[in-house]
mmCIF file with all atom_site columns, C-alpha atoms in Angstrom:
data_model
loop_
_atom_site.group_PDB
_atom_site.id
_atom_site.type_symbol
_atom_site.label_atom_id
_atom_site.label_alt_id
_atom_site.label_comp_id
_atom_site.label_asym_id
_atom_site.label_entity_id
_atom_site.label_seq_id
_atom_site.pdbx_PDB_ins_code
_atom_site.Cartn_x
_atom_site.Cartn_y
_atom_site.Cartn_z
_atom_site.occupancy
_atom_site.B_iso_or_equiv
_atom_site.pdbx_formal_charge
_atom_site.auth_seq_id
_atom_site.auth_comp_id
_atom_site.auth_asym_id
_atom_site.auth_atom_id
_atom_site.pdbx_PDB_model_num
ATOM 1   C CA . UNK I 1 1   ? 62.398  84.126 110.847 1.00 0.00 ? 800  UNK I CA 1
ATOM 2   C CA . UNK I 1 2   ? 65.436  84.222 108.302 1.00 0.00 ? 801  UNK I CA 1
ATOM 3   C CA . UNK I 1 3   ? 68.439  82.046 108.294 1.00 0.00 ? 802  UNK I CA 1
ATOM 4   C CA . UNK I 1 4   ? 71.327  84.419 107.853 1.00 0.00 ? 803  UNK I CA 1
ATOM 5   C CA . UNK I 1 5   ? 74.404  83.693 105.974 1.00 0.00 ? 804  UNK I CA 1
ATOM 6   C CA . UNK I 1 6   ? 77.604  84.320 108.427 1.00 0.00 ? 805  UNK I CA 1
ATOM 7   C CA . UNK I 1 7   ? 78.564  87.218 106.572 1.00 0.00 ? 806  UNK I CA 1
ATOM 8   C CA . UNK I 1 8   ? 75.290  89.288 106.915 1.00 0.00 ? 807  UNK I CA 1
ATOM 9   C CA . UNK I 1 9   ? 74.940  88.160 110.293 1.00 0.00 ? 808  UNK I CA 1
ATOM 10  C CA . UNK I 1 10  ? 78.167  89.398 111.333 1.00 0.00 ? 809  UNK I CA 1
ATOM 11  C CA . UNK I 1 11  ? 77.485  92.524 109.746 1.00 0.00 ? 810  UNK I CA 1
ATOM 12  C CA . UNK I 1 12  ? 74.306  93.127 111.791 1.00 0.00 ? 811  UNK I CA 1
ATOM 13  C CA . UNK I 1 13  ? 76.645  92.219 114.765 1.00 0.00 ? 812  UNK I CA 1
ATOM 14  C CA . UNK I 1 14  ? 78.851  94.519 113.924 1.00 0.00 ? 813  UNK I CA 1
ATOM 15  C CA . UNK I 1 15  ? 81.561  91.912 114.446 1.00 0.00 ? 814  UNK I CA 1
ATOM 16  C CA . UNK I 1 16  ? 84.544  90.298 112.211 1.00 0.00 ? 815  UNK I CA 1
ATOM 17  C CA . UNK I 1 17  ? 82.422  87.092 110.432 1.00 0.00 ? 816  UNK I CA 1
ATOM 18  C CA . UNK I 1 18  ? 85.707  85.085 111.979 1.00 0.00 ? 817  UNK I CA 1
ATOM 19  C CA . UNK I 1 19  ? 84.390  86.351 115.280 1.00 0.00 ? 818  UNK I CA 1
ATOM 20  C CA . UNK I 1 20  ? 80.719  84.956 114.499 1.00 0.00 ? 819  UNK I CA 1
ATOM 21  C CA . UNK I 1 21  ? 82.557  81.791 113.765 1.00 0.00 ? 820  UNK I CA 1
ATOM 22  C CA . UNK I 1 22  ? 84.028  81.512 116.753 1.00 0.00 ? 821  UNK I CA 1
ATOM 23  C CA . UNK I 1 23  ? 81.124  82.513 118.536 1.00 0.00 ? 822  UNK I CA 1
ATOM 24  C CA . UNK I 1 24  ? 79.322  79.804 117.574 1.00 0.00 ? 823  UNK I CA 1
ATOM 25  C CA . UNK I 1 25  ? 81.649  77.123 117.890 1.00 0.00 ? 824  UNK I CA 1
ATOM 26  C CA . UNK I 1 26  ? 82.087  78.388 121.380 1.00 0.00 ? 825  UNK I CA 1
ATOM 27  C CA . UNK I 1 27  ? 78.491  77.658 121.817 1.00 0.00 ? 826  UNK I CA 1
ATOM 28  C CA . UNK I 1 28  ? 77.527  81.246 122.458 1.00 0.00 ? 827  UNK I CA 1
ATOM 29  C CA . UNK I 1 29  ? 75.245  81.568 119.556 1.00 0.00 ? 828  UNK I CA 1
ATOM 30  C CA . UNK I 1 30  ? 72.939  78.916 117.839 1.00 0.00 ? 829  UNK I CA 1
ATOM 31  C CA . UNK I 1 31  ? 73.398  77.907 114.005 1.00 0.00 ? 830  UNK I CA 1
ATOM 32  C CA . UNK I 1 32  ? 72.039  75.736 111.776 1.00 0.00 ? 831  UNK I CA 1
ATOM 33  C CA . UNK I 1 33  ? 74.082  73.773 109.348 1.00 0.00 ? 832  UNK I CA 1
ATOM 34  C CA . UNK I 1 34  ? 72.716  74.347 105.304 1.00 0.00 ? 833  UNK I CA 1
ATOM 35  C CA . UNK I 1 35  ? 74.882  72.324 103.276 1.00 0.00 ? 834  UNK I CA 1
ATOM 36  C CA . UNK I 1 36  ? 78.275  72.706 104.807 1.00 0.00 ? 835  UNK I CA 1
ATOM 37  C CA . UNK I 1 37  ? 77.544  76.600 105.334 1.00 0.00 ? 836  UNK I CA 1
ATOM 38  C CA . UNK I 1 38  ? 76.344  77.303 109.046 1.00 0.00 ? 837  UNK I CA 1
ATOM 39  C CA . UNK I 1 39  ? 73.374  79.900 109.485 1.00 0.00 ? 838  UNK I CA 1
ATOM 40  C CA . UNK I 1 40  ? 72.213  82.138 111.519 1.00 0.00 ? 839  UNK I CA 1
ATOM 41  C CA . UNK I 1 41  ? 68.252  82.373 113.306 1.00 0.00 ? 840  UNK I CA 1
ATOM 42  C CA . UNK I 1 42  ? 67.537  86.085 112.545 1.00 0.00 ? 841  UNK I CA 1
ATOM 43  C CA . UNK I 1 43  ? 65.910  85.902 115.727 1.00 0.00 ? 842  UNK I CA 1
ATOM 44  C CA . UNK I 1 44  ? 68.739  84.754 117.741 1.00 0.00 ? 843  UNK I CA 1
ATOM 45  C CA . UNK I 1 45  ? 71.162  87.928 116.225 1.00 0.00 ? 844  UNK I CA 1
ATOM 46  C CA . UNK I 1 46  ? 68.767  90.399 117.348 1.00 0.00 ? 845  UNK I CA 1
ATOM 47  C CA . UNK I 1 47  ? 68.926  88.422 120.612 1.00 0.00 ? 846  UNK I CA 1
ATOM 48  C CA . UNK I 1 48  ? 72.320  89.282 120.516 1.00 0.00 ? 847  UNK I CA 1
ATOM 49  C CA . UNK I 1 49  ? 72.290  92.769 119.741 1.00 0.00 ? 848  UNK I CA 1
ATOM 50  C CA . UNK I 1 50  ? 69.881  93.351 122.630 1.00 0.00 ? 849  UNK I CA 1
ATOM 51  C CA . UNK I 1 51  ? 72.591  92.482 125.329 1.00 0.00 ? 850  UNK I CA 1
ATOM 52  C CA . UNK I 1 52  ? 73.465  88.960 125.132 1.00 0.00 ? 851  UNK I CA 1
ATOM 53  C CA . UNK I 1 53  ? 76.025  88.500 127.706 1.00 0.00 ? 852  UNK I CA 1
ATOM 54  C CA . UNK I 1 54  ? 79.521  87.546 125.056 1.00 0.00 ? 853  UNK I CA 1
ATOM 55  C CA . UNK I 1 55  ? 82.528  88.522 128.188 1.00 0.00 ? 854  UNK I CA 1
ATOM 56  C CA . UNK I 1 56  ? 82.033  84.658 128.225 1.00 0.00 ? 855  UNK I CA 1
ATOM 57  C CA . UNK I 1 57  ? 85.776  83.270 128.466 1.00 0.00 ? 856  UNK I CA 1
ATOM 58  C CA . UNK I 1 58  ? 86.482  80.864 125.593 1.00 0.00 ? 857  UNK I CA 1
ATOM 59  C CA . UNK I 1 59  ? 88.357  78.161 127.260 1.00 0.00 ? 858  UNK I CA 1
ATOM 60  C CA . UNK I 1 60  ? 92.038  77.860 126.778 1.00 0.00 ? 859  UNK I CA 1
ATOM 61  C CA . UNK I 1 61  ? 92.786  74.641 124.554 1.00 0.00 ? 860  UNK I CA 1
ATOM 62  C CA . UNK I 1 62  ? 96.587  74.584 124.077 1.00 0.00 ? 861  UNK I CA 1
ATOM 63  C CA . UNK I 1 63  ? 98.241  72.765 120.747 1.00 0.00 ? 862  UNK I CA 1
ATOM 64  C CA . UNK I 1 64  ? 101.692 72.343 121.656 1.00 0.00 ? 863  UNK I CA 1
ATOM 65  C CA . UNK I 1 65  ? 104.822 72.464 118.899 1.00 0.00 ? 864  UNK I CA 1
ATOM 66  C CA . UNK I 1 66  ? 108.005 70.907 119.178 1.00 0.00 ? 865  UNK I CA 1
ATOM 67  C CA . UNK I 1 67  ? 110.573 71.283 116.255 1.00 0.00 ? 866  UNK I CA 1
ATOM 68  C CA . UNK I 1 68  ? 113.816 70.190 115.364 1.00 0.00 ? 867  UNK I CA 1
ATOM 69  C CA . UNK I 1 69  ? 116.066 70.643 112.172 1.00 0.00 ? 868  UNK I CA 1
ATOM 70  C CA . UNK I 1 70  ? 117.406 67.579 111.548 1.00 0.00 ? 869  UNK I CA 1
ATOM 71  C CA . UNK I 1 71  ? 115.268 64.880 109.262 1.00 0.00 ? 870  UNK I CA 1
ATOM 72  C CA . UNK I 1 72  ? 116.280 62.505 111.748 1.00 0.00 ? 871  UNK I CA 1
ATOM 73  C CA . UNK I 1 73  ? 117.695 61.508 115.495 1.00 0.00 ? 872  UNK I CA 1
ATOM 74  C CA . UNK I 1 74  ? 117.003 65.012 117.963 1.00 0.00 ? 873  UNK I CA 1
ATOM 75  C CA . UNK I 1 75  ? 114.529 62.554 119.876 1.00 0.00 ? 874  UNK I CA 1
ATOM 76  C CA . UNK I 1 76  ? 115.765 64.192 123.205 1.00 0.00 ? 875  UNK I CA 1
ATOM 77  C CA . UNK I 1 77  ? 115.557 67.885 121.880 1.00 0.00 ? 876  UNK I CA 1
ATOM 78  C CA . UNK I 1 78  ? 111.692 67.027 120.914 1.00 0.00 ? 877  UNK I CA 1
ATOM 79  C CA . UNK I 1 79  ? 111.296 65.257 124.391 1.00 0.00 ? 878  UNK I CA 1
ATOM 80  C CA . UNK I 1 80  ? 112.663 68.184 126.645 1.00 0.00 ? 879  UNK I CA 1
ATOM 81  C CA . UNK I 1 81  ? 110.094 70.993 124.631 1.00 0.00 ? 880  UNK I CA 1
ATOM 82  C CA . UNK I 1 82  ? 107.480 68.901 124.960 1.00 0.00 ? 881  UNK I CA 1
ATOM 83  C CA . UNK I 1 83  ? 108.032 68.231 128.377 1.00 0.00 ? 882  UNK I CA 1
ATOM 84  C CA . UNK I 1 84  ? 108.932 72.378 128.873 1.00 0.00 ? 883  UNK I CA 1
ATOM 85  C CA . UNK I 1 85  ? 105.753 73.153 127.534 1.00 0.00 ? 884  UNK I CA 1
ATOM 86  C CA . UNK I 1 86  ? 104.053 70.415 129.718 1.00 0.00 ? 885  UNK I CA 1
ATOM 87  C CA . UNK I 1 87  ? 104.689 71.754 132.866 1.00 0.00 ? 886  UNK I CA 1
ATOM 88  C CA . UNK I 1 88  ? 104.049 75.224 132.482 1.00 0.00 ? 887  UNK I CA 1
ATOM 89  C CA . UNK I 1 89  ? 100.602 74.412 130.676 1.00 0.00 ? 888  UNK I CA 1
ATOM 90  C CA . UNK I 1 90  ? 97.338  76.258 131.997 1.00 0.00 ? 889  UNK I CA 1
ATOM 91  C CA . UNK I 1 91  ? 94.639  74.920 129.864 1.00 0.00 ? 890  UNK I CA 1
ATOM 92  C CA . UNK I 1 92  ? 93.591  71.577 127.796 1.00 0.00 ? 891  UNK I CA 1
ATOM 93  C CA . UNK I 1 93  ? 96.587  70.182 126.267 1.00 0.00 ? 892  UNK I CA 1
ATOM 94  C CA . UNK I 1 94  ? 94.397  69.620 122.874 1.00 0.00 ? 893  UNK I CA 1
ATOM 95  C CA . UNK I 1 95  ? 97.636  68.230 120.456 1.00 0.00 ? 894  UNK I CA 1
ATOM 96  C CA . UNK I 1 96  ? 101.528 68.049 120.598 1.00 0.00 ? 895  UNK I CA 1
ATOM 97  C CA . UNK I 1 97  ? 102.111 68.554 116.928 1.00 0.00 ? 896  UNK I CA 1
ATOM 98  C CA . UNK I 1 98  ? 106.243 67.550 116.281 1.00 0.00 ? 897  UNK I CA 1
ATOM 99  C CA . UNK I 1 99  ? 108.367 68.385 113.158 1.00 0.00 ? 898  UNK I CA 1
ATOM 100 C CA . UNK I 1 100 ? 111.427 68.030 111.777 1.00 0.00 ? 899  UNK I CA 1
ATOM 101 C CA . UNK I 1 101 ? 112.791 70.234 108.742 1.00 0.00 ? 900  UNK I CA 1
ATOM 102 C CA . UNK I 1 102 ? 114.280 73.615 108.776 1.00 0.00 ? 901  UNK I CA 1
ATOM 103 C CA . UNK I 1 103 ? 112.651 76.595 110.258 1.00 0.00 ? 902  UNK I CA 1
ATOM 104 C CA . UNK I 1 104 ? 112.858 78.583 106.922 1.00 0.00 ? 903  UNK I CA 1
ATOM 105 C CA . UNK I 1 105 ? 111.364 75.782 105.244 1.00 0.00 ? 904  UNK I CA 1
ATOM 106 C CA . UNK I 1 106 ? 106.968 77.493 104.865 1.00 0.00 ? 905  UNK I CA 1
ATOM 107 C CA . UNK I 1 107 ? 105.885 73.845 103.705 1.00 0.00 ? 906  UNK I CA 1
ATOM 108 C CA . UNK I 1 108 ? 106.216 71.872 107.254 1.00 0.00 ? 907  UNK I CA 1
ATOM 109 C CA . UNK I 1 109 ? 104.068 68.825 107.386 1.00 0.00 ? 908  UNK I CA 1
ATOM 110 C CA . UNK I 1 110 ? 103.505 69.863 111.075 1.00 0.00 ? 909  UNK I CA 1
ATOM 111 C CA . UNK I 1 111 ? 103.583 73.554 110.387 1.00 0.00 ? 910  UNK I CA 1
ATOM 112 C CA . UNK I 1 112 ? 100.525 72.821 107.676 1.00 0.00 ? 911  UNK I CA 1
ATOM 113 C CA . UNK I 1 113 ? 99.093  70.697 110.473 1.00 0.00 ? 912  UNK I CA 1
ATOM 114 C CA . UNK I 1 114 ? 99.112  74.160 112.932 1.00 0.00 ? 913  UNK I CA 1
ATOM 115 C CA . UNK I 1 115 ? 97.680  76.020 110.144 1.00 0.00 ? 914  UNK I CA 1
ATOM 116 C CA . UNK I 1 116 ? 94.560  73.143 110.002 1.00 0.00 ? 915  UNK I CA 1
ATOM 117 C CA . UNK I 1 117 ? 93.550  73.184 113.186 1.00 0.00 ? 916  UNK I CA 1
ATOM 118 C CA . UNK I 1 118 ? 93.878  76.746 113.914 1.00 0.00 ? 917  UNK I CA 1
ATOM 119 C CA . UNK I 1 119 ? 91.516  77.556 111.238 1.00 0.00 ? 918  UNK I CA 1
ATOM 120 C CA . UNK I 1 120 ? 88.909  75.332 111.934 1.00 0.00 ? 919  UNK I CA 1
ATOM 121 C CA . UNK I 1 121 ? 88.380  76.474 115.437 1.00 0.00 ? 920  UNK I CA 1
ATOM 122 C CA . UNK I 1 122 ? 90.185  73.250 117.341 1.00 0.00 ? 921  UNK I CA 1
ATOM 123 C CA . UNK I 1 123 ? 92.778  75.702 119.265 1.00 0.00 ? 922  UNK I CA 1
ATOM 124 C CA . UNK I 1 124 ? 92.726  78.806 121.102 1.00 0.00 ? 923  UNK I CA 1
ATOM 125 C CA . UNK I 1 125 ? 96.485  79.194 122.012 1.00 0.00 ? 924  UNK I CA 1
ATOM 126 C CA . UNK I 1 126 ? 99.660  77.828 120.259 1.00 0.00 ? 925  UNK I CA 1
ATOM 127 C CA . UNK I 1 127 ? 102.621 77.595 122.251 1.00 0.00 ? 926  UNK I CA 1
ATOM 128 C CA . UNK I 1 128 ? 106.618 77.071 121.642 1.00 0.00 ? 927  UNK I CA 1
ATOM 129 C CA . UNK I 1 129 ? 109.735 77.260 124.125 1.00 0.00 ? 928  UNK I CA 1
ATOM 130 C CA . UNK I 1 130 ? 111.448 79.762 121.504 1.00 0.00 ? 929  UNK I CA 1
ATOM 131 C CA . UNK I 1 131 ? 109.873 81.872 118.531 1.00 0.00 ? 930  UNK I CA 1
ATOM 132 C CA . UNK I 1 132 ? 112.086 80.378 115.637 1.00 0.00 ? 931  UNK I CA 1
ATOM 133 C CA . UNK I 1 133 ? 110.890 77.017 116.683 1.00 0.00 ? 932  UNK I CA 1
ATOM 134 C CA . UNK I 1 134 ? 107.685 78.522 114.773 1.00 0.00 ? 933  UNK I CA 1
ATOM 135 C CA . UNK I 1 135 ? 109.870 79.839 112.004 1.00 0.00 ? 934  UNK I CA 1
ATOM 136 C CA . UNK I 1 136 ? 112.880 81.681 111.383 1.00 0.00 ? 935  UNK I CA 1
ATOM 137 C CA . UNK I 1 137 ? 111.315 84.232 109.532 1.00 0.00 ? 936  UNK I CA 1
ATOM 138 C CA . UNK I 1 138 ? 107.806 85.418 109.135 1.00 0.00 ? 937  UNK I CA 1
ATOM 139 C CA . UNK I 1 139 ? 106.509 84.681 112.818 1.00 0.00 ? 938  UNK I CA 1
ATOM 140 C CA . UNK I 1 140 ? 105.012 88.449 112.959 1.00 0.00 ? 939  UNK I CA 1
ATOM 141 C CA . UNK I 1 141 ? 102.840 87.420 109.626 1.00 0.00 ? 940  UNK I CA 1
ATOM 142 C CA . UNK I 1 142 ? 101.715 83.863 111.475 1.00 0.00 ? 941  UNK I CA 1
ATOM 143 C CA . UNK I 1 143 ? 101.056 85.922 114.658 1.00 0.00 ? 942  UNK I CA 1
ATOM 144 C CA . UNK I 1 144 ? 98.415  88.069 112.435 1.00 0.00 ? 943  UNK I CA 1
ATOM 145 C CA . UNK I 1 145 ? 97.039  85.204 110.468 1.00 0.00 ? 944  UNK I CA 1
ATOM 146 C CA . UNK I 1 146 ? 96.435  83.406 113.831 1.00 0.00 ? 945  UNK I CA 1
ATOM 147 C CA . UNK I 1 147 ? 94.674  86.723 115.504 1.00 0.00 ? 946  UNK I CA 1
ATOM 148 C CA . UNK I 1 148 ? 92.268  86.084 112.755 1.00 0.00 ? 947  UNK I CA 1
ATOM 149 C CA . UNK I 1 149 ? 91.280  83.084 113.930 1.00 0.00 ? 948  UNK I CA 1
ATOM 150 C CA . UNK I 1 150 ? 91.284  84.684 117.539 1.00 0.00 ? 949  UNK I CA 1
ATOM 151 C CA . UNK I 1 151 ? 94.145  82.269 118.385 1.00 0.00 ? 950  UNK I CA 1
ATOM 152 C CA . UNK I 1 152 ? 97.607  83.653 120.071 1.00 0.00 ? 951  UNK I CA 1
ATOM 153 C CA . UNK I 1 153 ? 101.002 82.563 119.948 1.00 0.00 ? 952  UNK I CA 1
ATOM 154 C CA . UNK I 1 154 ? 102.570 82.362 123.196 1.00 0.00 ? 953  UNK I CA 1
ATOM 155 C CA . UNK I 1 155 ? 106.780 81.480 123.590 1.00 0.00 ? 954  UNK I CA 1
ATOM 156 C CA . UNK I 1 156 ? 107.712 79.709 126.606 1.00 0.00 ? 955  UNK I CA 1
ATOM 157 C CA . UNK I 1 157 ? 111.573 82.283 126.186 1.00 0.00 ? 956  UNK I CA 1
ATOM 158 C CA . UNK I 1 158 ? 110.408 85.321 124.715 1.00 0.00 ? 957  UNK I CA 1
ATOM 159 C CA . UNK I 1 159 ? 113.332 87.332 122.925 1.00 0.00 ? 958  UNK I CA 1
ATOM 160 C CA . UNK I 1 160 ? 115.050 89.793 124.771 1.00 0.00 ? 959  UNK I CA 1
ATOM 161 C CA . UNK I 1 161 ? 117.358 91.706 122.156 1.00 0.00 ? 960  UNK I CA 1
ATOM 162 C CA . UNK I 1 162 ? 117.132 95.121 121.484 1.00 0.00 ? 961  UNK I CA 1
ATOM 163 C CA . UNK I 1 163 ? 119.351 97.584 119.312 1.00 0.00 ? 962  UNK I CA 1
ATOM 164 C CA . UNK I 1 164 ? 122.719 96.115 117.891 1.00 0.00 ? 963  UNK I CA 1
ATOM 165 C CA . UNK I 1 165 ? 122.046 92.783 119.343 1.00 0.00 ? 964  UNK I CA 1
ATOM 166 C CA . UNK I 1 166 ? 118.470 92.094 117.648 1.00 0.00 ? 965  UNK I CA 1
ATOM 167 C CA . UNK I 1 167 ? 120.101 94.075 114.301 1.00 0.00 ? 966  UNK I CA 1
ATOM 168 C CA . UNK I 1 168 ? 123.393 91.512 114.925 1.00 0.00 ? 967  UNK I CA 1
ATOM 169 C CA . UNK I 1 169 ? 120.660 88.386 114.786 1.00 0.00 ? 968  UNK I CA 1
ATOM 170 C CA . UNK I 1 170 ? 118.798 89.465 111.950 1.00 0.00 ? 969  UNK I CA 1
ATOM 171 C CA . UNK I 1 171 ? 121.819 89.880 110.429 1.00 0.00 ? 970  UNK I CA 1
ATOM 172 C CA . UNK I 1 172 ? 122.956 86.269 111.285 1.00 0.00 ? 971  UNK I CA 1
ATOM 173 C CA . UNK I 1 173 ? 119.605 85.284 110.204 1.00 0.00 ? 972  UNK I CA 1
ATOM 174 C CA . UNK I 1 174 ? 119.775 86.338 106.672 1.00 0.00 ? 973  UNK I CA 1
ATOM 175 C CA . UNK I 1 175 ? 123.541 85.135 105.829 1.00 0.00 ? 974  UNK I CA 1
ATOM 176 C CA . UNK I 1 176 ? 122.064 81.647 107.462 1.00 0.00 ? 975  UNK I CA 1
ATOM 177 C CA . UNK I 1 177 ? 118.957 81.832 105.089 1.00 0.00 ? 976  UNK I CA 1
ATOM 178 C CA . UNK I 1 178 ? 121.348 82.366 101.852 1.00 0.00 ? 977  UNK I CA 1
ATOM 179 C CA . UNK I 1 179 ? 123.832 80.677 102.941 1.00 0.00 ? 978  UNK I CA 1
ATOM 180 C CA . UNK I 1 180 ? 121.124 77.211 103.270 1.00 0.00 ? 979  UNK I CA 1
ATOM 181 C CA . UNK I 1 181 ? 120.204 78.292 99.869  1.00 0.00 ? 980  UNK I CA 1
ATOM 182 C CA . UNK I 1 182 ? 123.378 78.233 97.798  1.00 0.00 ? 981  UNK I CA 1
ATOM 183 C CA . UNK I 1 183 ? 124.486 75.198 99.903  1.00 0.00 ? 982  UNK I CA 1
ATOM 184 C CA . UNK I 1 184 ? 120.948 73.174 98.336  1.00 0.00 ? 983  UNK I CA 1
ATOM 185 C CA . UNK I 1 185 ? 121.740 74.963 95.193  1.00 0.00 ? 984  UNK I CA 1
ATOM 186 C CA . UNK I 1 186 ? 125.012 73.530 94.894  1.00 0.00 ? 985  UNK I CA 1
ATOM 187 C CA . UNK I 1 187 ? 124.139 70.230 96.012  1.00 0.00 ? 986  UNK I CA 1
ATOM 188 C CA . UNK I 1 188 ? 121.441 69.933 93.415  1.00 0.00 ? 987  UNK I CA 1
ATOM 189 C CA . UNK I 1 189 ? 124.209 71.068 90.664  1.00 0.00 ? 988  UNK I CA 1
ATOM 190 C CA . UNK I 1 190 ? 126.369 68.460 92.287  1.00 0.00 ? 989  UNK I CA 1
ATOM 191 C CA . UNK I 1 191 ? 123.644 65.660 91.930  1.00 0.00 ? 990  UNK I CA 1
ATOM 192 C CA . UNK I 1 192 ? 122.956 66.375 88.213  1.00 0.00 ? 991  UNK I CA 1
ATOM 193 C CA . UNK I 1 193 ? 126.836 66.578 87.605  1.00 0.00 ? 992  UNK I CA 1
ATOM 194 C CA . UNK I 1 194 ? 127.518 63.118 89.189  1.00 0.00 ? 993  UNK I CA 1
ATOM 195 C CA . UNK I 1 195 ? 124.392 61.380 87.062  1.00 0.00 ? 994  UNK I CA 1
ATOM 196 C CA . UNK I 1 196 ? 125.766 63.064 84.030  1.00 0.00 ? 995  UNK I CA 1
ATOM 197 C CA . UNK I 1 197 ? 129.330 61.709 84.728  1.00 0.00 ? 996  UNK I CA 1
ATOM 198 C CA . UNK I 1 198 ? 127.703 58.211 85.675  1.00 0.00 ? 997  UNK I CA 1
ATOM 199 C CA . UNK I 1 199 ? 125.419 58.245 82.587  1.00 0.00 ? 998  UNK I CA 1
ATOM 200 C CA . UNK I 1 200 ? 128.975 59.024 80.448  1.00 0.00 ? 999  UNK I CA 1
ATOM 201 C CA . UNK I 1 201 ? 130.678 56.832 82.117  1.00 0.00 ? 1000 UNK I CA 1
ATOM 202 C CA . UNK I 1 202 ? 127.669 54.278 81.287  1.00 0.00 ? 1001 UNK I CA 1
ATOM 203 C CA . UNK I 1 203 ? 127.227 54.996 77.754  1.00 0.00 ? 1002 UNK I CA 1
ATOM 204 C CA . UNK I 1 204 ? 131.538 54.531 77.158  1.00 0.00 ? 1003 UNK I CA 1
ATOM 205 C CA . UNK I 1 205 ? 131.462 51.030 78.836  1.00 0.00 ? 1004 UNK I CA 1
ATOM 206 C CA . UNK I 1 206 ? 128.357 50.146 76.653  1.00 0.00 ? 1005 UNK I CA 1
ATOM 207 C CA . UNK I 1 207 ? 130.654 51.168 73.536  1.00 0.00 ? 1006 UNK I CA 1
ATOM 208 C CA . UNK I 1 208 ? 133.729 49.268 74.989  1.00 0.00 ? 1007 UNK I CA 1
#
């Protein structure tokens, strides 16, 4: 018997090694931890091969994500999507991950904590009452990355724009995006103009 690294096992599978992955942390295939690499019995892939039943449903463990924009205050906004995506739940509610922070912001401290626990198995569905609660741009790309991980994305209020109105919102979209942008650049050339002024305005009373 040979312990198979989850590469070359999934390639005797004929399967994505993300698939093996999930495989086994679904239970439907035995592994055996080497270091912090899991392997695979040589015996039990050819097991597998020869008709092992995997039409198994992987149960539905839902991480539920509630954002708002502001840093602070919104309490109510988070309350009513969490309790939106509450009711209409059909699985384990496994976490309720909230943020706050801008949707075109990619470094969310609850965005990063999505990204965690879809990767290491934890989830099998996220779900959000609207798409841009995920992120204003970039959802299609998070969408793949999650598929990866055989993990959808399901919104509670899918969009329903087609032609001028979903070219109108893009639109929107991008003069908000630049828009945010010159706004924090300004504001940061604001900032070092008032501590220059201050540290003038320091340095003349010192010579007074």
């Amino acid at each position: 018997m040979e312990l198979l690294r989850m590469s070359k096992a999934a390639k005797r599978l004929g399967i994505h090694p993300m698939t093996l992955r999930q495989w086994a942390i679904d239970g439907k295939i035995p592994f055996t931890w080497v270091g912090r690499e899991r392997r695979f019995s040589s015996l039990d892939v050819e097991n597998m091969k020869c008709g092992s039943d995997t039409s198994i449903p992987r149960p539905r463990l839902e991480l539920l994500y509630v954002r708002v924009s502001g840093s602070s205050g919104q309490e109510s906004s988070l309350e009513a999507q969490e309790a939106e995506l509450r009711v209409t739940s059909t699985g384990e509610i496994v976490k309720v991950v909230r943020d706050r922070g801008s949707g075109l912001k990619g470094n969310r401290p609850g965005l990063n904590r999505v990204l965690a626990m879809v990767s290491d198995g934890s989830v099998t569905v996220v779900r959000v009452t609207h798409e841009d609660r995920l992120a204003r741009f970039g959802v299609g790309w998070l969408k793949r990355l999650f598929a990866v991980y055989g993990v959808t994305v399901e919104e509670l209020h899918p969009k329903k724009l087609g032609g001028r109105d979903e070219l109108v919102e893009d639109f929107v979209s991008l003069v908000t995006t630049f828009a945010g942008r010159l706004y924090g650049m300004r504001s940061a050339e604001n900032r070092r103009r008032l501590l220059a002024e201050s540290g003038q305005c320091s340095d003349e009373g010192k010579a007074a």
